[in-house]
PDB file of C-alpha atoms and ligand atoms in Angstrom:
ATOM      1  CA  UNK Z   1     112.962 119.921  88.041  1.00 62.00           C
ATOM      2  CA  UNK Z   2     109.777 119.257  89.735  1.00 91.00           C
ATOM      3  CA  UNK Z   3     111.117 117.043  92.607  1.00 96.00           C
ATOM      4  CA  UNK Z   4     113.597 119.796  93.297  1.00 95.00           C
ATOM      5  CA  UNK Z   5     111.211 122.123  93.313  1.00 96.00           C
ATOM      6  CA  UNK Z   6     108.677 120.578  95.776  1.00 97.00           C
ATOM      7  CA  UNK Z   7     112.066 119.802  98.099  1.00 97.00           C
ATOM      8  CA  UNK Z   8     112.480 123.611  98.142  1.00 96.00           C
ATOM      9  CA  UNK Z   9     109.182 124.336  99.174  1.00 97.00           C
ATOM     10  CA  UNK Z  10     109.162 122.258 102.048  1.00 98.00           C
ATOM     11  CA  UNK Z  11     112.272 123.426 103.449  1.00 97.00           C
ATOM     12  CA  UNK Z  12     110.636 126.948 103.370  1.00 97.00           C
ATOM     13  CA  UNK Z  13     107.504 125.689 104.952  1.00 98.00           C
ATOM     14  CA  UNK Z  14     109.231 123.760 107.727  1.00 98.00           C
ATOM     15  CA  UNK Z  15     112.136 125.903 108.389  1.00 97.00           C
ATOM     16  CA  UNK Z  16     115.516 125.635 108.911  1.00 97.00           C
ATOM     17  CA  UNK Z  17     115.146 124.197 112.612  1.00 97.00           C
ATOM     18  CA  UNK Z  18     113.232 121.496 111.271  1.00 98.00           C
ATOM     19  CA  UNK Z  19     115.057 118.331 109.195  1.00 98.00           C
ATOM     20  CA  UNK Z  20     113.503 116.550 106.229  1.00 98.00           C
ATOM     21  CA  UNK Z  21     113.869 113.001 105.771  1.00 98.00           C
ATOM     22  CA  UNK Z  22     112.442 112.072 102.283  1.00 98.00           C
ATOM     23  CA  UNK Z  23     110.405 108.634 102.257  1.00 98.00           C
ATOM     24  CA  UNK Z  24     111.851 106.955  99.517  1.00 97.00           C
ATOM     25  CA  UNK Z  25     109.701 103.486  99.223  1.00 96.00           C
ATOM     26  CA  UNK Z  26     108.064 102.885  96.086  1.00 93.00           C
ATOM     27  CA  UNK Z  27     110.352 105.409  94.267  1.00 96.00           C
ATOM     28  CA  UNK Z  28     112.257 104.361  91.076  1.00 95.00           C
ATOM     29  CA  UNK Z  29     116.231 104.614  91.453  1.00 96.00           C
ATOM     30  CA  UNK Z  30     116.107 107.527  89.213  1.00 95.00           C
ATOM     31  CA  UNK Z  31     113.622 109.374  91.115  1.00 96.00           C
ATOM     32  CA  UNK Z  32     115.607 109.067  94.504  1.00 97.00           C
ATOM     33  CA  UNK Z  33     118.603 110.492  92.539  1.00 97.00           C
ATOM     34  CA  UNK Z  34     116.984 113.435  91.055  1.00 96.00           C
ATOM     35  CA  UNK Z  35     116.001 114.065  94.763  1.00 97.00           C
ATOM     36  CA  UNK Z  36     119.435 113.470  95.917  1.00 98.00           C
ATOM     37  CA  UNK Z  37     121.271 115.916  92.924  1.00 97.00           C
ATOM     38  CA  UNK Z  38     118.585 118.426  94.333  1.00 96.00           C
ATOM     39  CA  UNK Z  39     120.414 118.212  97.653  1.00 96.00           C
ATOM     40  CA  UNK Z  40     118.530 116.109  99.396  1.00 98.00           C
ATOM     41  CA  UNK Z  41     120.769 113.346 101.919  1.00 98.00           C
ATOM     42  CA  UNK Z  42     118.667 111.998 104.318  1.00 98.00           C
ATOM     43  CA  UNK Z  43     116.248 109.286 102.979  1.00 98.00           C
ATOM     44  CA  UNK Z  44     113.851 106.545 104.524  1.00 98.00           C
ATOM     45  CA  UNK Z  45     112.599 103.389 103.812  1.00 98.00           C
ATOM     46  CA  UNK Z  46     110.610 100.749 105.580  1.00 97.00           C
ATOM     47  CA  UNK Z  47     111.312  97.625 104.462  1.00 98.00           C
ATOM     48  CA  UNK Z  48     115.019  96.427 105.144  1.00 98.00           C
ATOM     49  CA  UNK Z  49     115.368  94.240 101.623  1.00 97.00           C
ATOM     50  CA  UNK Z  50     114.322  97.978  99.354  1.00 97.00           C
ATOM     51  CA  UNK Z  51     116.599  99.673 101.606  1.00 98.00           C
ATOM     52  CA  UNK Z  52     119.360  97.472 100.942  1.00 98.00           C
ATOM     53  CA  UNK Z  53     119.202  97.589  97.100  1.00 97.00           C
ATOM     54  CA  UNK Z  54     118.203 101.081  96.750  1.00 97.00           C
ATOM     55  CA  UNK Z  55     121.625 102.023  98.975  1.00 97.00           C
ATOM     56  CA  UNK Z  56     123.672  99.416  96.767  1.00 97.00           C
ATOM     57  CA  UNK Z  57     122.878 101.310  93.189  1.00 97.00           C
ATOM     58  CA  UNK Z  58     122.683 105.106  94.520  1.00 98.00           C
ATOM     59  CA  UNK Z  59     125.444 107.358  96.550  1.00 98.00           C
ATOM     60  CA  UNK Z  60     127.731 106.391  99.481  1.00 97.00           C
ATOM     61  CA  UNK Z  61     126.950 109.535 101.099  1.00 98.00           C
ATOM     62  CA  UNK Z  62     123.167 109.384 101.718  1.00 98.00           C
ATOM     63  CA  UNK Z  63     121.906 108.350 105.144  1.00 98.00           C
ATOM     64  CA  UNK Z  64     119.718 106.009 105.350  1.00 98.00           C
ATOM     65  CA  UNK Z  65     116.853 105.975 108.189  1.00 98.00           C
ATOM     66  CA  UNK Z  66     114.606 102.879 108.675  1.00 98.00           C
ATOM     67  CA  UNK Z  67     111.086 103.906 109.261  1.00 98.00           C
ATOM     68  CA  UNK Z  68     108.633 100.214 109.258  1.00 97.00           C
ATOM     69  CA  UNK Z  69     108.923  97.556 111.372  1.00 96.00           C
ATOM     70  CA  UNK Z  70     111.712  95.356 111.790  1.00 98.00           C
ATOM     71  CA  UNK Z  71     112.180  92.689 112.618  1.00 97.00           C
ATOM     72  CA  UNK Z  72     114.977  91.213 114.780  1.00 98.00           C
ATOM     73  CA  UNK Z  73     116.520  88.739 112.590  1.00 98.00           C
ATOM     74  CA  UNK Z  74     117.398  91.689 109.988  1.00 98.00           C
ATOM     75  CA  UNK Z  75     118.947  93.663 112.210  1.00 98.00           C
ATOM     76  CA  UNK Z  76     122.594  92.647 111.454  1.00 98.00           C
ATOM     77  CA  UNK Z  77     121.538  93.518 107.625  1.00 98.00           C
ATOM     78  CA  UNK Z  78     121.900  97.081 108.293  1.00 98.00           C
ATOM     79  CA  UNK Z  79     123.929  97.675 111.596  1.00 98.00           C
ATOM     80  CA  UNK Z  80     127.052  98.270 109.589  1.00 98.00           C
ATOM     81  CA  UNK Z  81     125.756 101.228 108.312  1.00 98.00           C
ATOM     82  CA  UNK Z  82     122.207 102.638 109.282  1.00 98.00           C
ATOM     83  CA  UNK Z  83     122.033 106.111 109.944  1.00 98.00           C
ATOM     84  CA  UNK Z  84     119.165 105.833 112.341  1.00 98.00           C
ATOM     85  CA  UNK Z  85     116.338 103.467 113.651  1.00 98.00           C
ATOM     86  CA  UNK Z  86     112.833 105.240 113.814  1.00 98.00           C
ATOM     87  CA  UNK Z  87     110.832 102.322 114.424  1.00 98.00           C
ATOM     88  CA  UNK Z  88     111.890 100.815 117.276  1.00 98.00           C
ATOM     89  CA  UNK Z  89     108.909  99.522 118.889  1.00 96.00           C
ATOM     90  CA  UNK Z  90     109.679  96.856 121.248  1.00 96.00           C
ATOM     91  CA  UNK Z  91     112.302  96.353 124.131  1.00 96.00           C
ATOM     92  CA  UNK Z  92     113.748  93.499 122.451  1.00 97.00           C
ATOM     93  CA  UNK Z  93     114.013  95.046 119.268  1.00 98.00           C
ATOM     94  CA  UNK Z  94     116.100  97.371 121.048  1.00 98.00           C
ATOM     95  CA  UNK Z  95     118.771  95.205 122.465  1.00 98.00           C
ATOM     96  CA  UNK Z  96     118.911  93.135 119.567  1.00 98.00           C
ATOM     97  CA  UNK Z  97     119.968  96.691 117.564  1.00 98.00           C
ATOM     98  CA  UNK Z  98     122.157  97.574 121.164  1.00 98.00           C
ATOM     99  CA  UNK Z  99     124.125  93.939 120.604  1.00 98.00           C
ATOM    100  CA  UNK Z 100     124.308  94.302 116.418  1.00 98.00           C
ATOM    101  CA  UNK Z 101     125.626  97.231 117.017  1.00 98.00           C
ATOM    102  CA  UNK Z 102     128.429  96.616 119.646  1.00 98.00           C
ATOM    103  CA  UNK Z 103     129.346  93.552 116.914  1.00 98.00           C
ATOM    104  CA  UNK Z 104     130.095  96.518 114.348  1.00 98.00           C
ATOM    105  CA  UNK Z 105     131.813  98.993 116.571  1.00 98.00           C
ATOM    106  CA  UNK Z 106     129.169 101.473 115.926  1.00 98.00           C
ATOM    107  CA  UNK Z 107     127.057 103.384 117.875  1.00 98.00           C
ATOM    108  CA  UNK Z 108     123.109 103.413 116.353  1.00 98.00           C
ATOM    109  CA  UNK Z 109     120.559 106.235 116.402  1.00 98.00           C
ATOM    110  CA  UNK Z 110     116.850 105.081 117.468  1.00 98.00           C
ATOM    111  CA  UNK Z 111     113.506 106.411 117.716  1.00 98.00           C
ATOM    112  CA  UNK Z 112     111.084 104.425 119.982  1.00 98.00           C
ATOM    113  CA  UNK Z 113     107.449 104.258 118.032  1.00 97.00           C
ATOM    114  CA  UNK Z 114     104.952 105.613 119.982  1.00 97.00           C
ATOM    115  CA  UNK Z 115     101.446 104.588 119.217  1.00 95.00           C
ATOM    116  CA  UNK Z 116      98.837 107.758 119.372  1.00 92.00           C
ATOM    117  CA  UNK Z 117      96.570 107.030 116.239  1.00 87.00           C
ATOM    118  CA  UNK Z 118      93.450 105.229 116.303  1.00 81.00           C
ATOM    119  CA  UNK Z 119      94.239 102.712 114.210  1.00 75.00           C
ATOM    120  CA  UNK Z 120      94.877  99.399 115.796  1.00 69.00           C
ATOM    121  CA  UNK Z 121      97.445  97.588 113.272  1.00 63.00           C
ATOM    122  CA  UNK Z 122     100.249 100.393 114.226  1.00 65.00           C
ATOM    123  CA  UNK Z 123     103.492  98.965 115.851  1.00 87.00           C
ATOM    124  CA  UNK Z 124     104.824 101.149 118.597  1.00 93.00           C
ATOM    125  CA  UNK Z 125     104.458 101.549 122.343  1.00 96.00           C
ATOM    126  CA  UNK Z 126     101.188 103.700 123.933  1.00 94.00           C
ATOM    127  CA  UNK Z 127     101.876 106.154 125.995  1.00 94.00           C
ATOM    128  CA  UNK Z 128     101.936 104.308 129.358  1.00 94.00           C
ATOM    129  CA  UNK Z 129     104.292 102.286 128.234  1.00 95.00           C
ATOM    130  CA  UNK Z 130     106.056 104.694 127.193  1.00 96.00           C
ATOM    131  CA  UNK Z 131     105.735 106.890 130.411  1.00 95.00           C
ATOM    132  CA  UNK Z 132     106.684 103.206 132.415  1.00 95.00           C
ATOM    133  CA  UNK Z 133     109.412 102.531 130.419  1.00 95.00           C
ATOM    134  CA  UNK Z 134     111.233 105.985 130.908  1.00 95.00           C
ATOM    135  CA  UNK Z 135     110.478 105.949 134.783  1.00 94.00           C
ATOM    136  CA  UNK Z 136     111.902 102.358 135.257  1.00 95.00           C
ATOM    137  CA  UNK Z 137     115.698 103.463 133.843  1.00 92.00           C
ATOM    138  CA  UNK Z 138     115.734 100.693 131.959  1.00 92.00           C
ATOM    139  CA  UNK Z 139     116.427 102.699 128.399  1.00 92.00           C
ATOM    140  CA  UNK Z 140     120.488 103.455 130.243  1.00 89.00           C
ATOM    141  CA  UNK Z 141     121.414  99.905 129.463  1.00 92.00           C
ATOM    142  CA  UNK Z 142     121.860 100.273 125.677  1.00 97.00           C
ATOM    143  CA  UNK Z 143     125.534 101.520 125.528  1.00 97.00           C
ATOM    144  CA  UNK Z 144     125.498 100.888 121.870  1.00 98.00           C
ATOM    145  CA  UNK Z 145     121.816 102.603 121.459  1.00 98.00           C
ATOM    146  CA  UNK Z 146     122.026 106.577 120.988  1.00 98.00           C
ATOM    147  CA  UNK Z 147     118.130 106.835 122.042  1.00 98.00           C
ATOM    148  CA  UNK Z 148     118.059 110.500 119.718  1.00 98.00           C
ATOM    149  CA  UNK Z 149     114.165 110.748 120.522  1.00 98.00           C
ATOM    150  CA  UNK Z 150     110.937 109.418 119.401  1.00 98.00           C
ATOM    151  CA  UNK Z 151     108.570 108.717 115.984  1.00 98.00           C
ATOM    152  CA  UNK Z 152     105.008 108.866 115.610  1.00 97.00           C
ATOM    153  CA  UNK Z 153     102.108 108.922 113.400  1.00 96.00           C
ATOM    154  CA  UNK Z 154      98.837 110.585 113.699  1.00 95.00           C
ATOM    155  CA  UNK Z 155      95.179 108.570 112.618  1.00 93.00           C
ATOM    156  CA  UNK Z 156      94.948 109.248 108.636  1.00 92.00           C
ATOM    157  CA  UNK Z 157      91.667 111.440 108.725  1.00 93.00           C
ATOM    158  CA  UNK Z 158      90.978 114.762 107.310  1.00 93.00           C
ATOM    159  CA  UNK Z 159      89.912 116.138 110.751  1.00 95.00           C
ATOM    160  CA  UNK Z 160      92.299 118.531 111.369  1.00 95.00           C
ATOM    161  CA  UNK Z 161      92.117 119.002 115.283  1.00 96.00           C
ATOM    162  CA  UNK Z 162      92.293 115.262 115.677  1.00 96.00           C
ATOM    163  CA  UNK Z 163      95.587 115.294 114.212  1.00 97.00           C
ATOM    164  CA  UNK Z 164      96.913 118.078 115.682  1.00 98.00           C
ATOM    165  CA  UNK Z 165      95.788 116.835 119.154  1.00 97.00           C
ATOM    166  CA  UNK Z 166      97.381 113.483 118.643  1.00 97.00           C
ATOM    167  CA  UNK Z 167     100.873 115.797 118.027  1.00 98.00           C
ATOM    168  CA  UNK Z 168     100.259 117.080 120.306  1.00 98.00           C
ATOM    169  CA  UNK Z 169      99.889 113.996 122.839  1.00 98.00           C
ATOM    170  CA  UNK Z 170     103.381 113.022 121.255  1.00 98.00           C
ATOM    171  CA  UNK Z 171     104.724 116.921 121.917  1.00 98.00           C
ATOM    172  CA  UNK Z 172     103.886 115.832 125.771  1.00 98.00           C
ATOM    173  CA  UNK Z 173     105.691 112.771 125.871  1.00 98.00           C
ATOM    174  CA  UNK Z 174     108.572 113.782 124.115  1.00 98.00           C
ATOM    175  CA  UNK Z 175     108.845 116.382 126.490  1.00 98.00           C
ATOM    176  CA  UNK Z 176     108.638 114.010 129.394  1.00 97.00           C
ATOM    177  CA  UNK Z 177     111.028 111.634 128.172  1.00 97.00           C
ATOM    178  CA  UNK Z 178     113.771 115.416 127.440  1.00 97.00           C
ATOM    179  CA  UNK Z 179     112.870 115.878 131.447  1.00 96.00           C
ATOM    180  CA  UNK Z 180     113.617 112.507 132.597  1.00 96.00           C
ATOM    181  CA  UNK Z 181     116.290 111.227 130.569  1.00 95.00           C
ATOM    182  CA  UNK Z 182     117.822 114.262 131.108  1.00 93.00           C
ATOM    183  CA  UNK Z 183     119.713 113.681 128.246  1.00 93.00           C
ATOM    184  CA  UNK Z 184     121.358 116.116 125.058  1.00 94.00           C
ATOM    185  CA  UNK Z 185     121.338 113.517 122.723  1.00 96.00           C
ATOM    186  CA  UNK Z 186     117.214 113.109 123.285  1.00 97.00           C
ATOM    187  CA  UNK Z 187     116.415 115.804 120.926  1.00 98.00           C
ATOM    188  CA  UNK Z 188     114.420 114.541 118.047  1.00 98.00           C
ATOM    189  CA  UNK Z 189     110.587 114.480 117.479  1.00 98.00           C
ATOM    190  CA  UNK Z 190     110.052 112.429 114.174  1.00 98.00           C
ATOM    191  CA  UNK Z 191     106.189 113.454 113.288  1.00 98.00           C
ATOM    192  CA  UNK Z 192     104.400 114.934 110.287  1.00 98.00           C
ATOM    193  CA  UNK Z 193     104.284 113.017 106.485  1.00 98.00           C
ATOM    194  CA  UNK Z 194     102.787 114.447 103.409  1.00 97.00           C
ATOM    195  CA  UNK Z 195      99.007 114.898 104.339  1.00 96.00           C
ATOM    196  CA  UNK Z 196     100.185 116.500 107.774  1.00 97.00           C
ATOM    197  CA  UNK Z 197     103.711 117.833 108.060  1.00 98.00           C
ATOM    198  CA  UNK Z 198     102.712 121.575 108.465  1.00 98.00           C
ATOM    199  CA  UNK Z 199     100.721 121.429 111.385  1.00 98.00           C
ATOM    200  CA  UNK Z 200     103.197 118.278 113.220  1.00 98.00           C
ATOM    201  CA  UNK Z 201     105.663 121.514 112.718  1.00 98.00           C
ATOM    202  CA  UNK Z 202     103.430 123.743 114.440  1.00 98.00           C
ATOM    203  CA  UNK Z 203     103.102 121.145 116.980  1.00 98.00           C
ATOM    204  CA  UNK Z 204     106.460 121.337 117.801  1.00 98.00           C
ATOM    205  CA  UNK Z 205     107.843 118.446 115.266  1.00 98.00           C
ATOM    206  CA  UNK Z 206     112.063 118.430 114.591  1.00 98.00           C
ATOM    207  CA  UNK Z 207     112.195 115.970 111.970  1.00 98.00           C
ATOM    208  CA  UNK Z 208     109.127 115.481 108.991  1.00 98.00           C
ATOM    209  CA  UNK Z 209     108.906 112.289 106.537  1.00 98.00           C
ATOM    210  CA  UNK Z 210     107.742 113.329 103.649  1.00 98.00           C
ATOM    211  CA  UNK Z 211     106.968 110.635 100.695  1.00 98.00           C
ATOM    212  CA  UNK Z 212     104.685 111.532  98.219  1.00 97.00           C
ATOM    213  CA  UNK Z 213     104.586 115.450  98.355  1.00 97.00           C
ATOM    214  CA  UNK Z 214     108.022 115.157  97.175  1.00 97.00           C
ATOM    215  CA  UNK Z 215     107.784 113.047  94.222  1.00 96.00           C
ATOM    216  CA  UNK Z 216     104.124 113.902  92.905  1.00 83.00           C
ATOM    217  CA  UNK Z 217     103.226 117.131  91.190  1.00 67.00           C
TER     218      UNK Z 217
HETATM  219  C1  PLP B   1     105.189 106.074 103.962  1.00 81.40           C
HETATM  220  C2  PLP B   1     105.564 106.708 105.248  1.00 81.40           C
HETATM  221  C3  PLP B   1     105.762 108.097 105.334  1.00 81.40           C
HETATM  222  C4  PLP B   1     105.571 109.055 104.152  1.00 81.40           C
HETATM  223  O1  PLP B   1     104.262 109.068 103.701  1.00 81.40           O
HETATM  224  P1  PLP B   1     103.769 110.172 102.616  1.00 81.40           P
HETATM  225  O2  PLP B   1     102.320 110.298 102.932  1.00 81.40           O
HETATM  226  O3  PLP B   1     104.062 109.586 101.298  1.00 81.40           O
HETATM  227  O4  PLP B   1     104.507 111.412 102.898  1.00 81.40           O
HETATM  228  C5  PLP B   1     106.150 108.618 106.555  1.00 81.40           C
HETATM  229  N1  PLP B   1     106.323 107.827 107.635  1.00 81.40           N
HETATM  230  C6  PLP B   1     106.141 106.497 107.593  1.00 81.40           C
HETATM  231  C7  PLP B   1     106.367 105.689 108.837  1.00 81.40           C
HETATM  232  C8  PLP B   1     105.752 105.899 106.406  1.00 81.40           C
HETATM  233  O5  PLP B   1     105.561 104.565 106.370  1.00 81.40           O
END
């Protein structure tokens, strides 16, 4: 099976240190379960309505991450059960998901967005926000947030040390926010996709998103 196949492969280029969440959007039902039968559990969407009916027709025990932009009035759509938040790209966002959350009883992994890439329509914080943001000790007063680490993206180009010096801009401030938070739980750097995944693992990624290398030949 093809999709099994190209799963395999990436867990041998990544490594075992490294997770793979499979980007699911776009993808038939049947696709995402030939994934999932190939062992695959973590999956990702980014828009909160697919994510909802993809969960409702495939099985209980995949975790779902959320990977686009959402907004905060479908937040309570997916507190009950979200496995984590990588998108997270606004304060309020974030204590909209801390309140949810506390509402459920549960206790929700997020990624703050940070914006690196040159293209301006991104969501996410730039890095002096970022750097602000972690120095002010305002990111303690999310009891019901576990803040696990951070996502980015890198400018879609085919020049190679562009992209691997925007990982590794998001390398440094993942490492600032380990240093300051001084947390255990802060220990996940969500970067690399099809096109780029090898080198944001040389870069010093923990977690790749991986779409269409998966499911194409
Ligand atoms: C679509 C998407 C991916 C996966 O993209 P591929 O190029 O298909 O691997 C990863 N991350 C985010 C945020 C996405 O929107």
């Amino acid at each position: 099976m093809l999709v099994g196949e190209n799963i395999q492969r990436i867990h041998k280029e990544i490594g075992p240190e490294v997770s793979l969440v499979v980007v699911s959007k776009f993808r038939s039902i049947s696709e995402i379960q030939s994934a999932y039968e190939a062992g695959q559990k973590i999956f990702a969407e980014n828009r909160v309505q697919a994510l909802l009916e993809r969960r409702e027709n495939l099985p209980a025990d995949i975790q779902w991450h959320l990977i686009g932009h959402l907004q905060t009035n479908k937040v309570r759509a997916i507190a009950g059960f979200i496995d984590m938040i990588q998108s997270v790209d606004t304060l309020k966002l974030l204590a909209v998901i801390n309140s949810e959350a506390a509402k459920v009883g549960r206790v929700i992994d997020c990624l703050l967005q940070i914006h690196v890439a040159e293209e301006e329509t991104k969501f996410g914080f730039d890095k002096d926000e970022w750097i602000q943001l972690l120095k002010s000790g305002s990111l303690k007063n999310y009891p019901n947030v576990r803040l696990r680490g951070i996502m980015g993206m890198a400018t879609h180009t085919d020049d190679q040390s562009k992209v691997a010096g925007e990982f590794q801009t998001l390398k440094k401030l993942f490492d600032e926010g380990k240093e300051i938070l001084n947390s255990k739980d802060f220990d996940v750097l969500s970067m690399g996709m099809s096109g780029d995944y090898k080198l944001a693992v040389e870069c010093g990624s923990t977690m790749v998103r991986v779409g269409s290398a998966v499911f194409e030949p």
